[in-house]
Amino acid sequence: MSVTIHPSAIVDEGAQLGEGTAVWHFSHVCAGARIGPRCSLGQNVFVANDVVIGAGVRIQNNVSVYDAVTLEDDVFVGPSAVFTNVFNPRSAVPRKHEYRRTVVQRGATLGANCTLVCGATVGEYAFIGAGAVVTKDVKPYALMTGVPARQTGWMSRHGEKLALPVDEAADMEAACPATGERYRLQGGRLEAL
């Protein structure tokens, strides 16, 4: 297995790309970026220096992953999703020393055109709906929709909505409709059994 880099892409010397990773048309990976194995960076993707991308990550077209962003293993980033790294940007006020870290944990999905305001952590296997604007931390397995994003449900690892309420007081179980994997909701937290 080797790395695939389209002739129109730019991968700066020093960038680390894992085995089986593909960088497609008109993309740019900066020198300090660390990208794991089996990743796919679609057309017109930018990856800055202070970015860590785990194994099996899929970044669709027209996404810029700016400094201070970490994408853990098996994250899906939909087309035109937006990352930020400065909370209150001004052109005339330098704020590189104020970058806020954004972490997207293992298996999470970021829908097309969603926005992650910097400083948030998206929990493992969370699902951010298309166009949602995330302004705060997201629980593992949470389904987030709207502007600003609010939790509207729970998702399985397989990406299926679970028949569970968002109610903090709920204490119940449900199965993934696709795989049968069981989940338990207790105290506002969901875990796989």
mmCIF file of C-alpha atoms in Angstrom, residues 40-145:
data_model
loop_
_atom_site.group_PDB
_atom_site.id
_atom_site.type_symbol
_atom_site.label_atom_id
_atom_site.label_comp_id
_atom_site.label_asym_id
_atom_site.label_seq_id
_atom_site.Cartn_x
_atom_site.Cartn_y
_atom_site.Cartn_z
ATOM 1 C CA SER A 40 -9.050 10.330 1.963
ATOM 2 C CA LEU A 41 -8.787 14.077 1.400
ATOM 3 C CA GLY A 42 -11.222 15.083 -1.332
ATOM 4 C CA GLN A 43 -10.932 17.867 -3.873
ATOM 5 C CA ASN A 44 -9.871 21.315 -2.620
ATOM 6 C CA VAL A 45 -9.050 20.274 0.961
ATOM 7 C CA PHE A 46 -6.607 22.377 3.000
ATOM 8 C CA VAL A 47 -4.793 20.914 6.038
ATOM 9 C CA ALA A 48 -2.779 23.365 8.175
ATOM 10 C CA ASN A 49 0.457 22.746 10.100
ATOM 11 C CA ASP A 50 -0.905 22.115 13.598
ATOM 12 C CA VAL A 51 -3.417 19.446 12.573
ATOM 13 C CA VAL A 52 -3.555 15.793 13.601
ATOM 14 C CA ILE A 53 -5.733 13.407 11.607
ATOM 15 C CA GLY A 54 -6.128 9.791 12.714
ATOM 16 C CA ALA A 55 -6.589 6.595 10.704
ATOM 17 C CA GLY A 56 -9.457 6.035 8.284
ATOM 18 C CA VAL A 57 -10.634 9.660 8.236
ATOM 19 C CA ARG A 58 -12.709 10.827 5.241
ATOM 20 C CA ILE A 59 -12.664 14.544 4.435
ATOM 21 C CA GLN A 60 -14.977 15.470 1.588
ATOM 22 C CA ASN A 61 -14.543 18.322 -0.924
ATOM 23 C CA ASN A 62 -13.993 21.977 -0.005
ATOM 24 C CA VAL A 63 -12.980 21.602 3.647
ATOM 25 C CA SER A 64 -10.239 23.633 5.367
ATOM 26 C CA VAL A 65 -8.843 22.017 8.512
ATOM 27 C CA TYR A 66 -7.098 24.884 10.295
ATOM 28 C CA ASP A 67 -4.441 24.895 13.030
ATOM 29 C CA ALA A 68 -5.433 23.482 16.441
ATOM 30 C CA VAL A 69 -7.823 20.834 15.042
ATOM 31 C CA THR A 70 -7.593 17.119 15.822
ATOM 32 C CA LEU A 71 -9.684 14.528 13.987
ATOM 33 C CA GLU A 72 -9.457 11.112 15.644
ATOM 34 C CA ASP A 73 -9.774 7.744 13.867
ATOM 35 C CA ASP A 74 -12.698 7.074 11.519
ATOM 36 C CA VAL A 75 -14.096 10.621 11.541
ATOM 37 C CA PHE A 76 -16.221 11.647 8.545
ATOM 38 C CA VAL A 77 -16.163 15.310 7.501
ATOM 39 C CA GLY A 78 -18.888 16.202 4.994
ATOM 40 C CA PRO A 79 -18.481 18.557 2.043
ATOM 41 C CA SER A 80 -17.872 22.223 2.845
ATOM 42 C CA ALA A 81 -17.809 21.668 6.624
ATOM 43 C CA VAL A 82 -16.151 24.589 8.440
ATOM 44 C CA PHE A 83 -13.581 24.632 11.238
ATOM 45 C CA THR A 84 -12.470 27.787 13.061
ATOM 46 C CA ASN A 85 -9.578 28.382 15.460
ATOM 47 C CA VAL A 86 -10.048 31.964 16.707
ATOM 48 C CA PHE A 87 -13.176 32.752 18.713
ATOM 49 C CA ASN A 88 -13.303 36.505 18.049
ATOM 50 C CA PRO A 89 -11.292 37.221 14.878
ATOM 51 C CA ARG A 90 -10.368 40.709 13.726
ATOM 52 C CA SER A 91 -8.195 41.369 10.707
ATOM 53 C CA ALA A 92 -6.180 44.084 12.498
ATOM 54 C CA VAL A 93 -5.750 42.150 15.787
ATOM 55 C CA PRO A 94 -3.247 39.250 15.729
ATOM 56 C CA ARG A 95 -4.621 36.318 17.724
ATOM 57 C CA LYS A 96 -2.524 33.284 16.710
ATOM 58 C CA HIS A 97 -1.560 32.879 20.376
ATOM 59 C CA GLU A 98 -5.270 32.555 21.247
ATOM 60 C CA TYR A 99 -6.165 29.545 19.096
ATOM 61 C CA ARG A 100 -8.709 27.281 20.778
ATOM 62 C CA ARG A 101 -8.313 23.548 20.177
ATOM 63 C CA THR A 102 -11.103 21.614 18.528
ATOM 64 C CA VAL A 103 -11.241 17.830 18.900
ATOM 65 C CA VAL A 104 -13.513 15.514 16.942
ATOM 66 C CA GLN A 105 -13.406 12.117 18.633
ATOM 67 C CA ARG A 106 -13.374 8.660 17.096
ATOM 68 C CA GLY A 107 -16.140 7.725 14.669
ATOM 69 C CA ALA A 108 -17.961 11.080 14.727
ATOM 70 C CA THR A 109 -19.723 12.436 11.627
ATOM 71 C CA LEU A 110 -19.772 16.101 10.628
ATOM 72 C CA GLY A 111 -22.532 16.727 8.090
ATOM 73 C CA ALA A 112 -22.248 18.858 4.964
ATOM 74 C CA ASN A 113 -21.920 22.594 5.578
ATOM 75 C CA CYS A 114 -21.846 22.261 9.368
ATOM 76 C CA THR A 115 -19.673 24.702 11.344
ATOM 77 C CA LEU A 116 -17.608 23.942 14.445
ATOM 78 C CA VAL A 117 -16.852 27.056 16.491
ATOM 79 C CA CYS A 118 -13.380 26.543 17.954
ATOM 80 C CA GLY A 119 -12.830 25.145 21.426
ATOM 81 C CA ALA A 120 -15.482 22.424 21.211
ATOM 82 C CA THR A 121 -15.007 18.682 21.608
ATOM 83 C CA VAL A 122 -17.311 16.464 19.565
ATOM 84 C CA GLY A 123 -17.750 13.162 21.402
ATOM 85 C CA GLU A 124 -17.143 9.760 19.879
ATOM 86 C CA TYR A 125 -19.730 8.585 17.341
ATOM 87 C CA ALA A 126 -21.653 11.866 17.626
ATOM 88 C CA PHE A 127 -23.511 12.956 14.515
ATOM 89 C CA ILE A 128 -23.629 16.627 13.520
ATOM 90 C CA GLY A 129 -26.439 17.254 11.035
ATOM 91 C CA ALA A 130 -25.974 19.134 7.775
ATOM 92 C CA GLY A 131 -25.779 22.893 8.282
ATOM 93 C CA ALA A 132 -25.673 22.711 12.094
ATOM 94 C CA VAL A 133 -23.520 25.205 14.020
ATOM 95 C CA VAL A 134 -21.726 23.628 16.996
ATOM 96 C CA THR A 135 -20.915 26.186 19.709
ATOM 97 C CA LYS A 136 -20.191 23.883 22.676
ATOM 98 C CA ASP A 137 -19.061 20.365 23.551
ATOM 99 C CA VAL A 138 -21.107 17.489 22.131
ATOM 100 C CA LYS A 139 -21.806 14.266 24.062
ATOM 101 C CA PRO A 140 -20.743 10.901 22.624
ATOM 102 C CA TYR A 141 -23.427 9.429 20.295
ATOM 103 C CA ALA A 142 -25.453 12.681 20.336
ATOM 104 C CA LEU A 143 -27.386 13.771 17.242
ATOM 105 C CA MET A 144 -27.039 17.554 16.901
ATOM 106 C CA THR A 145 -29.073 19.699 14.497
#
